[in-house]
Short mmCIF file of C-alpha atoms in Angstrom, two decimals:
data_model
loop_
_atom_site.label_atom_id
_atom_site.label_comp_id
_atom_site.label_asym_id
_atom_site.label_seq_id
_atom_site.Cartn_x
_atom_site.Cartn_y
_atom_site.Cartn_z
CA MET A 43 0.00 0.00 0.00
CA ILE A 44 1.37 3.39 -1.01
CA LYS A 45 1.95 5.55 2.05
CA SER A 46 -0.05 8.70 2.55
CA SER A 47 3.16 10.77 2.66
CA LEU A 48 3.95 9.72 -0.91
CA ILE A 49 0.47 10.68 -2.07
CA ARG A 50 0.69 13.97 -0.17
CA ASP A 51 4.07 14.86 -1.69
CA CYS A 52 2.92 13.96 -5.20
CA SER A 53 -0.24 16.03 -4.68
CA LYS A 54 1.93 19.06 -3.91
CA LEU A 55 3.62 18.71 -7.28
CA LEU A 56 0.42 17.98 -9.17
CA SER A 57 -1.25 21.07 -7.66
CA PHE A 58 1.08 23.18 -9.82
CA ALA A 59 -0.22 21.41 -12.93
CA LYS A 60 -3.83 22.56 -12.43
CA PRO A 61 -3.47 25.67 -14.65
CA TYR A 62 -2.38 23.36 -17.47
CA TRP A 63 -5.13 20.75 -17.14
CA LYS A 64 -6.21 21.20 -20.76
CA LEU A 65 -2.73 20.39 -22.03
CA MET A 66 -2.56 17.41 -19.66
CA ALA A 67 -5.94 16.15 -20.91
CA LEU A 68 -4.67 16.31 -24.51
CA ALA A 69 -1.47 14.54 -23.43
CA ILE A 70 -3.46 11.75 -21.78
CA VAL A 71 -5.61 11.33 -24.89
CA SER A 72 -2.41 11.09 -26.96
CA MET A 73 -1.05 8.50 -24.52
CA VAL A 74 -4.22 6.42 -24.83
CA VAL A 75 -4.01 6.52 -28.63
CA TYR A 76 -0.28 5.73 -28.58
CA THR A 77 -0.76 2.78 -26.19
CA SER A 78 -3.76 1.43 -28.09
CA VAL A 79 -2.01 1.54 -31.44
CA SER A 80 1.06 -0.13 -29.91
CA GLY A 81 -1.23 -2.87 -28.59
CA ILE A 82 -2.79 -3.36 -32.02
CA GLN A 83 0.69 -3.78 -33.50
CA ILE A 84 1.53 -6.50 -30.98
CA SER A 85 -1.80 -8.24 -31.60
CA LEU A 86 -0.74 -8.67 -35.25
CA ILE A 87 2.06 -11.01 -34.14
CA LYS A 88 -0.37 -13.93 -33.80
CA PRO A 89 -1.59 -14.00 -37.43
CA ILE A 90 1.95 -13.34 -38.71
CA ILE A 91 3.44 -16.31 -36.84
CA ASP A 92 0.51 -18.65 -37.52
CA LYS A 93 0.44 -17.84 -41.23
CA PHE A 94 4.20 -18.19 -41.51
CA LEU A 95 4.14 -21.63 -39.93
CA ALA A 96 1.15 -22.67 -42.01
CA ASN A 97 2.91 -21.44 -45.16
CA GLU A 98 0.04 -19.12 -45.92
CA THR A 99 1.93 -16.74 -48.13
CA LYS A 100 -0.86 -15.90 -50.49
CA ASN A 101 -3.72 -13.52 -50.10
CA VAL A 102 -7.08 -15.07 -49.37
CA ALA A 103 -8.78 -15.54 -52.76
CA SER A 104 -12.18 -14.57 -51.64
CA LEU A 105 -13.90 -13.41 -48.49
CA PRO A 106 -17.60 -13.11 -47.60
CA ARG A 107 -18.76 -9.75 -48.88
CA ILE A 108 -19.54 -7.31 -46.11
CA ASP A 109 -23.00 -5.86 -46.67
CA ILE A 110 -23.50 -2.88 -44.45
CA ASN A 111 -27.23 -2.93 -45.21
CA GLN A 112 -27.57 -6.38 -43.67
CA THR A 113 -26.46 -5.07 -40.30
CA THR A 114 -29.30 -2.61 -40.17
CA GLN A 115 -32.23 -4.78 -41.25
CA GLY A 116 -35.43 -4.45 -39.32
CA SER A 117 -37.80 -1.69 -38.53
CA PRO A 118 -35.97 1.55 -37.67
CA ASN A 119 -38.64 2.25 -35.12
CA SER A 120 -38.34 -1.16 -33.41
CA PHE A 121 -36.55 -1.08 -30.07
CA SER A 122 -37.28 -4.62 -28.93
CA VAL A 123 -34.67 -6.63 -27.07
CA GLU A 124 -34.55 -9.12 -29.92
CA HIS A 125 -33.86 -6.37 -32.41
CA LEU A 126 -31.02 -4.98 -30.23
CA LYS A 127 -29.51 -8.43 -29.93
CA LYS A 128 -29.57 -8.85 -33.69
CA GLN A 129 -27.98 -5.40 -34.19
CA THR A 130 -25.24 -6.20 -31.69
CA LEU A 131 -24.59 -9.56 -33.33
CA HIS A 132 -24.41 -7.95 -36.76
CA LYS A 133 -21.90 -5.37 -35.46
CA ILE A 134 -19.72 -8.07 -33.90
CA GLN A 135 -19.83 -10.05 -37.13
CA PHE A 136 -19.03 -6.89 -39.06
CA LEU A 137 -15.98 -6.16 -36.87
CA GLY A 138 -14.93 -9.78 -37.08
CA LYS A 139 -15.04 -9.67 -40.88
CA ILE A 140 -12.95 -6.47 -40.87
CA LYS A 141 -10.37 -8.17 -38.61
CA GLU A 142 -10.40 -11.27 -40.83
CA ARG A 143 -9.84 -9.18 -43.94
CA ALA A 144 -7.08 -7.11 -42.22
CA THR A 145 -5.16 -10.25 -41.18
CA SER A 146 -5.93 -12.41 -44.21
CA SER A 147 -2.41 -12.14 -45.66
CA PHE A 148 1.03 -10.65 -45.09
CA ASN A 149 0.14 -7.86 -47.50
CA SER A 150 -3.00 -7.02 -45.54
CA ILE A 151 -1.10 -7.00 -42.26
CA GLY A 152 1.58 -4.80 -43.80
CA ILE A 153 -1.05 -2.36 -45.07
CA VAL A 154 -2.59 -2.20 -41.57
CA MET A 155 0.86 -1.40 -40.14
CA LEU A 156 1.31 1.35 -42.72
CA ILE A 157 -2.08 2.82 -41.81
CA LEU A 158 -1.14 2.75 -38.11
CA SER A 159 2.24 4.42 -38.61
CA PRO A 160 0.93 8.02 -38.87
CA LEU A 161 -1.09 7.48 -35.69
CA ILE A 162 2.03 6.19 -33.94
CA PHE A 163 4.00 9.24 -35.09
CA LEU A 164 1.38 11.85 -34.15
CA SER A 165 0.38 10.32 -30.81
CA ALA A 166 4.02 9.73 -29.80
CA TYR A 167 4.95 13.31 -30.72
CA PHE A 168 2.04 15.02 -28.99
CA GLN A 169 2.14 12.95 -25.80
CA GLN A 170 5.87 13.67 -25.44
CA TYR A 171 5.64 17.36 -26.38
CA LEU A 172 2.58 18.14 -24.24
CA ARG A 173 3.93 16.32 -21.18
CA SER A 174 7.29 18.06 -21.45
CA ARG A 175 5.65 21.44 -21.89
CA VAL A 176 3.57 20.98 -18.75
CA MET A 177 6.59 19.65 -16.85
CA TRP A 178 8.79 22.65 -17.66
CA SER A 179 5.93 25.05 -16.95
CA VAL A 180 5.52 23.50 -13.51
CA VAL A 181 9.27 23.71 -12.81
CA VAL A 182 9.36 27.39 -13.77
CA ASP A 183 6.23 28.11 -11.68
CA ILE A 184 7.70 26.39 -8.61
CA ARG A 185 10.97 28.31 -8.84
CA ASN A 186 9.13 31.61 -9.38
CA LYS A 187 6.76 30.96 -6.50
CA VAL A 188 9.64 30.11 -4.15
CA CYS A 189 11.39 33.36 -5.10
CA ASP A 190 8.16 35.33 -4.69
CA HIS A 191 7.71 33.76 -1.26
CA LEU A 192 11.29 34.36 -0.07
CA ILE A 193 11.92 37.91 -1.24
CA PRO A 194 9.28 39.52 1.07
CA GLN A 195 10.68 37.68 4.12
CA PRO A 196 12.10 39.97 6.83
CA LEU A 197 15.81 40.65 7.03
CA ILE A 198 16.22 38.40 10.07
CA PHE A 199 15.08 35.41 8.00
CA PHE A 200 18.08 35.80 5.66
CA GLU A 201 20.45 36.56 8.52
CA ASN A 202 19.55 33.29 10.25
CA ARG A 203 20.00 31.14 7.14
CA LYS A 204 22.97 30.25 5.00
CA SER A 205 22.62 31.87 1.61
CA GLY A 206 24.22 28.75 0.13
CA ASP A 207 21.39 26.63 1.55
CA LEU A 208 18.75 28.86 -0.03
CA LEU A 209 20.69 28.88 -3.29
CA SER A 210 20.95 25.08 -3.20
CA ARG A 211 17.22 24.71 -2.68
CA LEU A 212 16.48 26.99 -5.62
CA THR A 213 18.91 25.18 -7.92
CA ASN A 214 19.95 21.69 -6.83
CA ASP A 215 16.75 20.74 -4.99
CA ILE A 216 14.45 22.04 -7.72
CA ALA A 217 16.57 20.18 -10.29
CA ILE A 218 16.04 16.99 -8.26
CA ALA A 219 12.33 17.80 -7.91
CA GLN A 220 12.20 18.29 -11.67
CA SER A 221 13.06 14.62 -12.20
CA GLY A 222 10.13 13.73 -9.94
CA ILE A 223 7.83 15.94 -11.99
CA ASN A 224 9.11 14.25 -15.14
CA ILE A 225 8.37 10.83 -13.64
CA LEU A 226 4.85 11.84 -12.58
CA PHE A 227 3.99 13.27 -16.00
CA ASP A 228 5.79 10.52 -17.92
CA GLU A 229 6.20 7.06 -16.43
CA ILE A 230 3.46 7.27 -13.79
CA LEU A 231 0.91 8.24 -16.45
CA LEU A 232 2.14 6.29 -19.46
CA GLN A 233 3.38 3.01 -17.99
CA PRO A 234 0.10 2.04 -16.23
CA MET A 235 -1.63 2.44 -19.61
CA LYS A 236 0.94 0.18 -21.26
CA LEU A 237 0.66 -2.28 -18.37
CA THR A 238 -3.13 -2.41 -18.71
CA CYS A 239 -2.91 -2.80 -22.47
CA GLY A 240 -0.29 -5.54 -22.09
CA LEU A 241 -2.41 -7.49 -19.60
CA CYS A 242 -5.45 -7.22 -21.87
CA LEU A 243 -3.39 -8.56 -24.77
CA ALA A 244 -2.01 -11.34 -22.56
CA PHE A 245 -5.57 -12.40 -21.66
CA TYR A 246 -6.49 -12.18 -25.33
CA PHE A 247 -3.70 -14.60 -26.23
CA SER A 248 -3.97 -16.94 -23.18
CA TRP A 249 -5.88 -16.33 -19.96
CA LYS A 250 -4.25 -19.36 -18.30
CA LEU A 251 -0.73 -18.03 -18.79
CA SER A 252 -1.94 -14.58 -17.70
CA LEU A 253 -2.88 -15.94 -14.28
CA LEU A 254 0.76 -16.89 -13.76
CA THR A 255 1.72 -13.26 -14.30
CA PHE A 256 -0.80 -12.02 -11.72
CA ILE A 257 0.51 -14.47 -9.12
CA ALA A 258 4.06 -13.15 -9.61
CA LEU A 259 3.24 -9.40 -9.44
CA PRO A 260 3.31 -9.12 -5.59
CA PHE A 261 6.86 -10.52 -5.56
CA ILE A 262 7.87 -7.59 -7.78
CA ILE A 263 6.03 -4.85 -5.90
CA ILE A 264 7.06 -5.69 -2.30
CA PRO A 265 10.86 -5.12 -2.74
CA VAL A 266 10.18 -1.87 -4.61
CA PHE A 267 8.28 -0.26 -1.74
CA THR A 268 10.68 -1.67 0.86
CA MET A 269 13.67 0.03 -0.75
CA GLY A 270 11.79 3.26 -1.52
CA LYS A 271 11.82 4.49 2.08
CA LYS A 272 15.60 4.10 2.37
CA ILE A 273 16.18 5.84 -0.94
CA LYS A 274 14.14 8.86 0.16
CA LYS A 275 15.91 9.03 3.54
CA HIS A 276 19.43 8.90 2.08
CA GLY A 277 18.43 11.24 -0.75
CA LYS A 278 17.34 13.94 1.70
CA GLY A 279 20.59 13.59 3.65
CA GLY A 280 22.58 13.86 0.44
CA LEU A 281 20.82 17.10 -0.51
CA LYS A 282 21.60 18.53 2.94
CA HIS A 283 25.32 17.89 2.40
CA LEU A 284 25.05 19.28 -1.13
CA SER A 285 23.62 22.52 0.25
CA ASP A 286 26.54 22.68 2.73
CA LEU A 287 28.93 22.21 -0.19
CA THR A 288 27.19 24.94 -2.21
CA ASP A 289 27.41 27.33 0.73
CA ALA A 290 31.09 26.57 1.33
CA LEU A 291 31.93 27.15 -2.34
CA ARG A 292 29.93 30.39 -2.43
CA GLU A 293 31.69 31.66 0.69
CA MET A 294 35.14 30.71 -0.63
CA PHE A 295 34.66 32.43 -4.00
CA THR A 296 33.06 35.52 -2.44
CA GLY A 297 35.95 35.90 0.02
CA ILE A 298 38.70 34.80 -2.35
CA ARG A 299 40.74 37.94 -1.65
CA ILE A 300 40.82 37.18 2.07
CA VAL A 301 41.61 33.53 1.35
CA LYS A 302 44.66 34.55 -0.69
CA ALA A 303 45.69 37.42 1.59
CA PHE A 304 45.88 35.13 4.65
CA LYS A 305 47.17 32.03 2.78
CA MET A 306 44.02 30.03 3.58
CA GLU A 307 43.95 28.04 0.32
CA ALA A 308 44.94 24.75 1.98
CA GLU A 309 42.38 25.14 4.79
CA GLU A 310 39.56 25.96 2.37
CA SER A 311 40.53 23.02 0.18
CA ARG A 312 40.43 20.63 3.16
CA GLU A 313 37.00 21.96 4.15
CA ILE A 314 35.63 21.42 0.63
CA HIS A 315 37.11 17.91 0.54
CA ALA A 316 35.55 17.00 3.90
CA ILE A 317 32.07 18.17 2.88
CA SER A 318 32.41 16.43 -0.49
CA GLU A 319 33.33 13.19 1.26
CA ARG A 320 30.24 13.38 3.50
CA PHE A 321 28.12 14.08 0.42
CA PHE A 322 29.72 11.10 -1.35
CA GLN A 323 29.13 8.69 1.55
CA LYS A 324 25.48 9.69 1.90
CA ASN A 325 24.86 9.30 -1.81
CA LEU A 326 26.67 5.95 -1.78
CA LYS A 327 24.08 4.62 0.67
CA MET A 328 21.31 5.81 -1.63
CA VAL A 329 23.03 4.20 -4.63
CA LYS A 330 23.24 0.89 -2.74
CA ALA A 331 19.51 0.99 -1.98
CA LYS A 332 18.66 1.83 -5.61
CA SER A 333 21.00 -0.88 -6.93
CA LEU A 334 19.49 -3.48 -4.60
CA ASN A 335 16.02 -2.43 -5.72
CA THR A 336 16.90 -2.70 -9.42
CA SER A 337 18.87 -5.97 -9.17
CA SER A 338 16.15 -7.66 -7.08
CA ALA A 339 13.54 -6.65 -9.61
CA GLU A 340 15.63 -7.89 -12.54
CA PHE A 341 16.14 -11.23 -10.75
CA ILE A 342 12.40 -11.67 -10.25
CA TYR A 343 11.60 -10.59 -13.84
CA THR A 344 13.98 -13.21 -15.26
CA ILE A 345 12.47 -15.98 -13.14
CA ILE A 346 8.93 -15.00 -14.17
CA LEU A 347 9.85 -14.91 -17.86
CA ALA A 348 11.57 -18.31 -17.57
CA LEU A 349 8.50 -19.84 -15.92
CA ILE A 350 6.24 -18.37 -18.60
CA ILE A 351 8.40 -19.88 -21.36
CA ILE A 352 8.48 -23.29 -19.64
CA PHE A 353 4.77 -23.33 -18.90
CA GLY A 354 4.00 -21.90 -22.35
CA GLY A 355 6.02 -24.65 -23.98
CA MET A 356 4.00 -27.26 -22.09
CA VAL A 357 0.72 -25.69 -23.21
CA LEU A 358 1.99 -25.44 -26.79
CA THR A 359 3.03 -29.12 -26.77
CA ALA A 360 -0.43 -30.05 -25.55
CA LYS A 361 -1.80 -28.06 -28.50
CA LYS A 362 -3.91 -25.87 -26.23
CA ILE A 363 -2.39 -22.74 -27.74
CA THR A 364 -1.09 -21.85 -31.20
CA PRO A 365 2.51 -20.74 -31.81
CA GLY A 366 1.21 -17.30 -32.78
CA GLU A 367 -0.70 -16.99 -29.51
CA LEU A 368 2.35 -18.05 -27.50
CA CYS A 369 4.65 -15.60 -29.31
CA GLY A 370 2.06 -12.85 -28.97
CA PHE A 371 1.66 -13.61 -25.25
CA ILE A 372 5.41 -13.57 -24.61
CA THR A 373 5.75 -10.33 -26.59
CA ALA A 374 2.90 -8.69 -24.67
CA ILE A 375 4.34 -9.81 -21.32
CA GLY A 376 7.96 -9.08 -22.21
CA PHE A 377 7.61 -5.78 -24.08
CA MET A 378 4.58 -4.27 -22.36
CA VAL A 379 3.87 -5.85 -18.96
CA ILE A 380 7.36 -6.60 -17.64
CA THR A 381 8.89 -3.53 -19.29
CA SER A 382 6.19 -1.31 -17.77
CA VAL A 383 6.59 -2.88 -14.33
CA LYS A 384 10.38 -2.47 -14.55
CA LYS A 385 10.03 1.18 -15.51
CA LEU A 386 7.47 1.76 -12.75
CA ALA A 387 9.79 0.13 -10.21
CA LYS A 388 12.71 2.25 -11.37
CA SER A 389 10.47 5.33 -11.45
CA TYR A 390 9.30 4.68 -7.90
CA ALA A 391 12.90 4.60 -6.67
CA SER A 392 13.74 7.77 -8.59
CA LEU A 393 10.53 9.40 -7.41
CA GLN A 394 11.43 8.75 -3.78
CA GLU A 395 14.83 10.33 -4.38
CA SER A 396 13.29 13.39 -6.02
CA LEU A 397 10.64 13.76 -3.31
CA ALA A 398 13.47 14.45 -0.88
CA GLY A 399 14.19 17.56 -2.96
CA VAL A 400 10.48 18.35 -3.19
CA ASN A 401 10.18 18.32 0.60
CA ARG A 402 13.13 20.67 1.03
CA VAL A 403 11.70 23.08 -1.54
CA PHE A 404 8.18 23.00 -0.12
CA GLU A 405 9.52 23.52 3.42
CA LEU A 406 10.18 27.10 2.35
CA PHE A 407 6.46 27.63 1.68
CA THR A 408 5.68 26.88 5.33
CA ILE A 409 7.74 29.88 6.48
CA LYS A 410 5.54 32.85 7.29
CA SER A 411 6.79 36.42 7.25
CA THR A 412 6.92 37.98 10.72
CA ILE A 413 6.78 41.53 9.36
CA THR A 414 3.56 42.15 7.45
CA ASP A 415 1.18 45.05 6.95
CA ALA A 416 -1.53 45.43 9.56
CA PRO A 417 -5.08 44.87 8.25
CA ASP A 418 -5.83 48.56 8.78
CA ALA A 419 -2.48 49.84 7.48
CA ILE A 420 -2.58 53.12 5.56
CA ALA A 421 -0.47 54.58 2.76
CA LEU A 422 1.92 57.35 3.76
CA GLU A 423 1.16 60.32 1.52
CA LYS A 424 3.77 62.82 2.78
CA ILE A 425 5.74 63.66 5.89
CA GLU A 426 4.78 66.84 7.74
CA LYS A 427 6.40 66.55 11.21
CA GLY A 428 9.11 63.91 11.48
CA ILE A 429 10.17 60.67 13.19
CA CYS A 430 9.70 59.82 16.85
CA PHE A 431 11.05 56.90 18.93
CA ASN A 432 8.85 56.24 21.98
CA ASN A 433 10.46 54.04 24.68
CA VAL A 434 11.88 51.73 21.99
CA SER A 435 13.67 48.55 23.09
CA PHE A 436 15.06 46.00 20.68
CA SER A 437 16.98 42.71 20.70
CA TYR A 438 17.87 40.23 17.97
CA ASP A 439 16.15 36.81 17.89
CA GLY A 440 14.20 37.52 21.04
CA SER A 441 17.41 37.62 23.09
CA LYS A 442 17.35 39.11 26.58
CA GLU A 443 20.41 41.17 25.69
CA PHE A 444 18.89 44.42 24.40
CA VAL A 445 20.77 46.29 21.68
CA LEU A 446 18.50 49.29 22.27
CA LYS A 447 16.64 49.95 25.51
CA ASP A 448 14.08 52.65 26.29
CA ILE A 449 15.16 54.93 23.44
CA ASN A 450 13.29 58.22 23.15
CA LEU A 451 14.22 60.38 20.19
CA THR A 452 12.48 62.97 18.04
CA ILE A 453 13.80 63.99 14.61
CA HIS A 454 11.95 66.92 13.07
CA LYS A 455 11.40 67.33 9.35
CA GLY A 456 14.34 69.11 7.73
CA GLU A 457 16.84 68.16 10.46
CA VAL A 458 20.11 66.34 9.86
CA VAL A 459 20.90 64.07 12.80
CA ALA A 460 24.07 62.08 13.50
CA ILE A 461 24.05 59.11 15.87
CA VAL A 462 27.47 58.63 17.43
CA GLY A 463 28.64 55.66 19.47
CA GLU A 464 31.19 52.89 19.74
CA SER A 465 30.94 49.68 17.72
CA GLY A 466 27.94 47.60 18.74
CA ALA A 467 26.17 50.48 20.45
CA GLY A 468 23.10 50.03 18.18
CA LYS A 469 23.52 52.78 15.60
CA SER A 470 22.67 50.59 12.59
CA SER A 471 19.87 48.89 14.54
CA LEU A 472 18.29 52.29 15.15
CA VAL A 473 18.25 53.04 11.43
CA ASN A 474 16.99 49.51 10.58
CA LEU A 475 13.95 50.10 12.79
CA ILE A 476 12.98 53.17 10.74
CA LEU A 477 13.01 51.05 7.57
CA ARG A 478 11.13 48.34 9.49
CA PHE A 479 13.70 45.72 8.68
CA TYR A 480 12.86 44.68 12.23
CA ASP A 481 10.09 45.51 14.69
CA PRO A 482 10.90 46.75 18.20
CA VAL A 483 10.38 44.40 21.13
CA SER A 484 8.59 47.21 22.96
CA GLY A 485 7.72 50.82 22.31
CA SER A 486 7.03 52.28 18.89
CA VAL A 487 8.60 54.13 15.99
CA GLU A 488 6.23 56.79 14.62
CA ILE A 489 6.16 59.01 11.55
CA ASP A 490 3.89 62.05 11.96
CA GLY A 491 2.43 60.37 15.05
CA ILE A 492 1.53 57.14 13.18
CA ASP A 493 3.13 53.86 14.31
CA ILE A 494 5.05 52.60 11.27
CA ARG A 495 3.45 49.19 11.86
CA LYS A 496 0.22 50.91 10.81
CA ILE A 497 1.83 52.21 7.59
CA LYS A 498 1.97 50.04 4.50
CA ARG A 499 5.57 48.92 4.22
CA GLU A 500 5.72 49.58 0.47
CA SER A 501 4.64 53.17 1.15
CA LEU A 502 7.21 53.48 3.96
CA ILE A 503 10.06 52.32 1.69
CA GLU A 504 8.98 54.79 -1.02
CA HIS A 505 9.62 57.63 1.43
CA THR A 506 13.04 56.32 2.50
CA ALA A 507 16.47 56.14 0.87
CA ILE A 508 19.51 54.47 2.42
CA VAL A 509 23.25 54.19 1.90
CA THR A 510 24.23 50.99 3.66
CA GLN A 511 27.40 50.52 5.68
CA GLN A 512 28.37 47.54 3.51
CA THR A 513 28.13 48.87 -0.03
CA PHE A 514 26.37 46.47 -2.39
CA LEU A 515 26.32 46.85 -6.16
CA PHE A 516 24.70 44.51 -8.68
CA ASN A 517 26.79 42.95 -11.44
CA ARG A 518 25.27 45.35 -13.92
CA SER A 519 26.17 48.67 -15.53
CA LEU A 520 26.81 51.81 -13.52
CA LYS A 521 23.67 53.38 -14.97
CA GLU A 522 21.51 50.41 -13.91
CA ASN A 523 22.95 50.47 -10.39
CA ILE A 524 22.15 54.16 -9.99
CA LEU A 525 18.67 53.69 -11.52
CA CYS A 526 17.81 51.33 -8.66
CA GLY A 527 17.02 54.54 -6.80
CA ARG A 528 14.28 55.47 -9.30
CA ARG A 529 13.68 53.27 -12.32
CA ASN A 530 11.88 55.87 -14.44
CA ALA A 531 14.51 58.60 -14.01
CA SER A 532 15.91 60.25 -17.12
CA ILE A 533 19.58 59.99 -18.07
CA GLU A 534 19.99 63.68 -17.21
CA GLU A 535 18.74 62.98 -13.66
CA VAL A 536 21.18 60.07 -13.39
CA TRP A 537 24.02 62.39 -14.40
CA ALA A 538 22.90 65.01 -11.86
CA ALA A 539 22.86 62.42 -9.05
CA ALA A 540 26.30 61.14 -10.06
CA LYS A 541 27.65 64.70 -10.08
CA ALA A 542 26.20 65.30 -6.61
CA ALA A 543 27.98 62.14 -5.43
CA ASN A 544 31.22 63.29 -7.14
CA ILE A 545 31.48 60.17 -9.35
CA HIS A 546 30.33 61.56 -12.74
CA ASP A 547 33.78 62.64 -13.97
CA PHE A 548 35.23 59.18 -13.25
CA ILE A 549 32.38 57.42 -15.07
CA VAL A 550 32.55 59.46 -18.27
CA GLU A 551 36.28 58.72 -18.57
CA LEU A 552 35.61 54.96 -18.72
CA PRO A 553 35.60 53.39 -22.23
CA ASN A 554 31.92 52.42 -21.90
CA GLY A 555 30.92 55.30 -19.63
CA TYR A 556 27.69 54.70 -17.75
CA ASP A 557 27.29 51.33 -19.55
CA THR A 558 30.38 49.93 -17.81
CA VAL A 559 29.56 46.72 -15.90
CA VAL A 560 30.92 46.92 -12.34
CA GLY A 561 31.42 43.17 -11.74
CA GLU A 562 30.15 41.02 -8.90
CA LEU A 563 29.67 43.16 -5.77
CA GLY A 564 31.26 46.04 -7.71
CA VAL A 565 34.66 44.32 -7.67
CA LYS A 566 35.92 46.40 -10.65
CA LEU A 567 35.59 49.60 -8.61
CA SER A 568 37.51 50.81 -5.59
CA GLY A 569 35.83 50.94 -2.18
CA GLY A 570 35.38 54.71 -2.38
CA GLN A 571 33.95 54.53 -5.91
CA ARG A 572 31.44 51.90 -4.85
CA GLN A 573 30.32 54.15 -1.98
CA ARG A 574 29.86 57.10 -4.31
CA VAL A 575 27.70 55.03 -6.69
CA ALA A 576 25.58 53.98 -3.68
CA ILE A 577 25.27 57.65 -2.63
CA ALA A 578 24.21 58.61 -6.18
CA ARG A 579 21.57 55.87 -6.06
CA ALA A 580 20.15 57.30 -2.82
CA ILE A 581 20.28 60.90 -4.11
CA LEU A 582 18.40 59.90 -7.27
CA LYS A 583 15.57 58.44 -5.16
CA ASN A 584 15.11 61.88 -3.59
CA SER A 585 13.10 60.60 -0.63
CA PRO A 586 12.15 62.77 2.36
CA ILE A 587 13.96 60.38 4.73
CA LEU A 588 17.62 59.69 3.91
#
């Protein structure tokens, strides 16, 4: 029995496919057509083998003429049971005659195969294209939704998490989850159809031999589900170590100047090697579980196929089945039933591995932002009076060690105020409270007498510009970095802001001027130049609070 956790995890993925249900419906229809036509092809094995052994190499000279009119004799207004029986019988006879004509010779069978070939092409193309389109749409939607969910999180959320872990979840884990999506929209949908079609064909050829297959199925399924739990467990552990590796690499490359300045290359290399080894060992356990699952299944498949051949030979010797029926049965079991079961078993193992990534991605959706707009929050139109701190106390992470305690401060509109103090005194924390990067533990920060928790945060940010202590620039052009202050500003306004920050003359002397890309974190600029670009960005915003 499939565990509820598996169904729950799969439901999470499938919920993203709801907007594309029309495409999925068309894909399923294409799968049904593709599977049905494949089944018809296999069903033609019986007449081919029987006719070959019987040396029937010529077309049938004559066949009973099919008279469509005979199938509809009787009063059109008669709806008696007898009349319906006759109509049904006529239809069955009509279909039987069509089948007899279609399989009457090698030429007829070949013509049927030629007629089926366009259906095979179209159904195979559309079921593959539509499934893949839905799959990639779901992957893109998941990644976008995760980003949309994370970006509004408060600053403390990012401070308490490794950026490498978040990066790993958005890249590595979603890539792993993508394989699970592919399995759900591919093997989990297509293989059961092939399995059903194969079993129907097997019963068509020999119901007695088909019973042997049903008896053996539990011996295939039990090992698959037993190994699945271990695969998921080790897969999740492997992804955890992979996120640690991603974070370590990110940190090393970001701080490469410090690494080289303090001759830390050997230490960093040892750290990377240690994490890689833990990642390798965890994945090795998962590989062992997957290998045991696959090898056990292959062992059972071979035994089942051997028993079918032995038992089939006995039935054939007793002349209770024709050679064509036996070959058709073995083909249906070997190429449809066993192949589908093998793929489903392999897919289940891979699905368990990918669900470990799905869980880590969807864990992010459970995180709720602690800083949100109050239901009655208002938009800040303009600032008339100023900012006021009323008995404000603040600590990080709910600690009892207060960074700020009972702060009372009033800053009037038009004033320039400097906060002076030693390192760790709480200067930056004071400014962060104005931007509502954090909320005070007690007291309130007010603008024009309104608690900023009652002001829509988007409106608050619109009225505030900041030059951070740690200058951050995007790996974009100088113009784009300055335009972060106000996206719709004209180039003349950008120049004016740069001149006010005393960086314009330097920029225009560059070969590409304002289109010069500054590099990651502004690495192509000096520290002072980066600060001036950040100042120009804040000046361009021209907010009442700076």
